[in-house]
Amino acid sequence: VRKVLSDTLARDLVCLLREMAAEKVAIGSADRLARFGIDTALGAAGFQVVPWQEQPGFEVQYDLDVGITAVHAALAETGTLVCSSDAQSSRGLSLVPPGHVAVLRGSDILPDMIDYFESIEGAANTDLPSSQVFITGPSKTADIEGMLVTGVHGPASVYILLVTDA
C-alpha cells in the first residue's frame, strides 16, 4: 500500500509502473479515475495504454503487463478490496494481467462486509454492477494430497495506491 495525494496520483502511478517494468497497461473504471489524468500521464510517459473496451472478451487482457482499476470499497476488517465491473470496468483487469494496481480512495474504506452491504442497500436508484470481485490476498489451492500452493490464479503482484485526500 502506498499513500498518495490526488494531485500526485498520476505521477506516482507512472513511477510504480516503471518499478514494475510494465509496458502494456489498461485502465478500468474510467469514470472513477478520469479526474486524475492517468491516461494522459501514462501515454506521455511512453506506456502503451490498451483500449480493452474495443475488443470483446478477455483475449487482449492476457497480453497486458498491468491492469489498473478503481476500488469501489475496501473492508478494513479483512483487508479486502471490492472491484465492481460494468461497461467501464472490466472484471478481468484485476484478475488476468500479471500485475494489478488498485486505486483506492480513503473515503471508500469501510469497517466490514456488513457495512458494505448496507451501503449498497442504502444507495437509492443505483444499478448493481454485473459482477463484483472480492480480493483478499493471493489465491490458494491444494491438490488431492493436500499440498497447498499459493498464487496460482490471478496477478502475481497487487499494489494499492491509497488516495488519502479523496
PDB file of N, CA, C and O in Angstrom, residues 72 83-86 116 120 126-132:
ATOM      1  N   HIS A  72     -13.960  -0.028  -5.541  1.00  0.00           N
ATOM      2  CA  HIS A  72     -15.245   0.552  -5.158  1.00  0.00           C
ATOM      3  C   HIS A  72     -15.438   0.591  -3.655  1.00  0.00           C
ATOM      4  O   HIS A  72     -16.200   1.403  -3.147  1.00  0.00           O
ATOM      5  N   CYS A  83     -13.826  -4.823  -6.169  1.00  0.00           N
ATOM      6  CA  CYS A  83     -13.787  -4.255  -7.516  1.00  0.00           C
ATOM      7  C   CYS A  83     -15.070  -4.648  -8.232  1.00  0.00           C
ATOM      8  O   CYS A  83     -15.367  -5.840  -8.367  1.00  0.00           O
ATOM      9  N   SER A  84     -15.823  -3.659  -8.670  1.00  0.00           N
ATOM     10  CA  SER A  84     -17.068  -3.901  -9.398  1.00  0.00           C
ATOM     11  C   SER A  84     -16.810  -3.781 -10.880  1.00  0.00           C
ATOM     12  O   SER A  84     -15.950  -3.019 -11.317  1.00  0.00           O
ATOM     13  N   SER A  85     -17.570  -4.531 -11.673  1.00  0.00           N
ATOM     14  CA  SER A  85     -17.403  -4.434 -13.122  1.00  0.00           C
ATOM     15  C   SER A  85     -18.693  -3.978 -13.776  1.00  0.00           C
ATOM     16  O   SER A  85     -19.792  -4.243 -13.281  1.00  0.00           O
ATOM     17  N   ASP A  86     -18.508  -3.257 -14.867  1.00  0.00           N
ATOM     18  CA  ASP A  86     -19.603  -2.776 -15.696  1.00  0.00           C
ATOM     19  C   ASP A  86     -18.997  -2.410 -17.045  1.00  0.00           C
ATOM     20  O   ASP A  86     -17.877  -2.825 -17.355  1.00  0.00           O
ATOM     21  N   TYR A 116     -20.509  -2.755   4.121  1.00  0.00           N
ATOM     22  CA  TYR A 116     -20.504  -2.685   2.659  1.00  0.00           C
ATOM     23  C   TYR A 116     -21.886  -2.993   2.104  1.00  0.00           C
ATOM     24  O   TYR A 116     -22.420  -2.251   1.264  1.00  0.00           O
ATOM     25  N   ILE A 120     -24.670  -0.609  -0.062  1.00  0.00           N
ATOM     26  CA  ILE A 120     -25.310  -0.942  -1.336  1.00  0.00           C
ATOM     27  C   ILE A 120     -26.826  -0.807  -1.214  1.00  0.00           C
ATOM     28  O   ILE A 120     -27.480  -0.238  -2.085  1.00  0.00           O
ATOM     29  N   THR A 126     -29.593   3.083  -7.694  1.00  0.00           N
ATOM     30  CA  THR A 126     -28.293   2.651  -8.183  1.00  0.00           C
ATOM     31  C   THR A 126     -28.406   1.232  -8.733  1.00  0.00           C
ATOM     32  O   THR A 126     -28.905   0.340  -8.054  1.00  0.00           O
ATOM     33  N   ASP A 127     -27.956   1.060  -9.962  1.00  0.00           N
ATOM     34  CA  ASP A 127     -27.924  -0.279 -10.536  1.00  0.00           C
ATOM     35  C   ASP A 127     -26.729  -1.027  -9.963  1.00  0.00           C
ATOM     36  O   ASP A 127     -25.638  -0.467  -9.822  1.00  0.00           O
ATOM     37  N   LEU A 128     -26.927  -2.279  -9.646  1.00  0.00           N
ATOM     38  CA  LEU A 128     -25.816  -3.092  -9.168  1.00  0.00           C
ATOM     39  C   LEU A 128     -24.914  -3.436 -10.343  1.00  0.00           C
ATOM     40  O   LEU A 128     -25.374  -3.563 -11.475  1.00  0.00           O
ATOM     41  N   PRO A 129     -23.628  -3.609 -10.098  1.00  0.00           N
ATOM     42  CA  PRO A 129     -22.711  -3.967 -11.177  1.00  0.00           C
ATOM     43  C   PRO A 129     -22.985  -5.387 -11.670  1.00  0.00           C
ATOM     44  O   PRO A 129     -23.633  -6.186 -10.983  1.00  0.00           O
ATOM     45  N   SER A 130     -22.461  -5.716 -12.853  1.00  0.00           N
ATOM     46  CA  SER A 130     -22.672  -7.049 -13.399  1.00  0.00           C
ATOM     47  C   SER A 130     -21.951  -8.116 -12.585  1.00  0.00           C
ATOM     48  O   SER A 130     -22.378  -9.261 -12.531  1.00  0.00           O
ATOM     49  N   SER A 131     -20.846  -7.739 -11.946  1.00  0.00           N
ATOM     50  CA  SER A 131     -20.171  -8.669 -11.035  1.00  0.00           C
ATOM     51  C   SER A 131     -19.307  -7.859 -10.071  1.00  0.00           C
ATOM     52  O   SER A 131     -18.997  -6.697 -10.322  1.00  0.00           O
ATOM     53  N   GLN A 132     -18.931  -8.503  -8.989  1.00  0.00           N
ATOM     54  CA  GLN A 132     -18.023  -7.900  -8.026  1.00  0.00           C
ATOM     55  C   GLN A 132     -16.975  -8.933  -7.659  1.00  0.00           C
ATOM     56  O   GLN A 132     -17.278 -10.106  -7.465  1.00  0.00           O
TER      57      GLN A 132
END
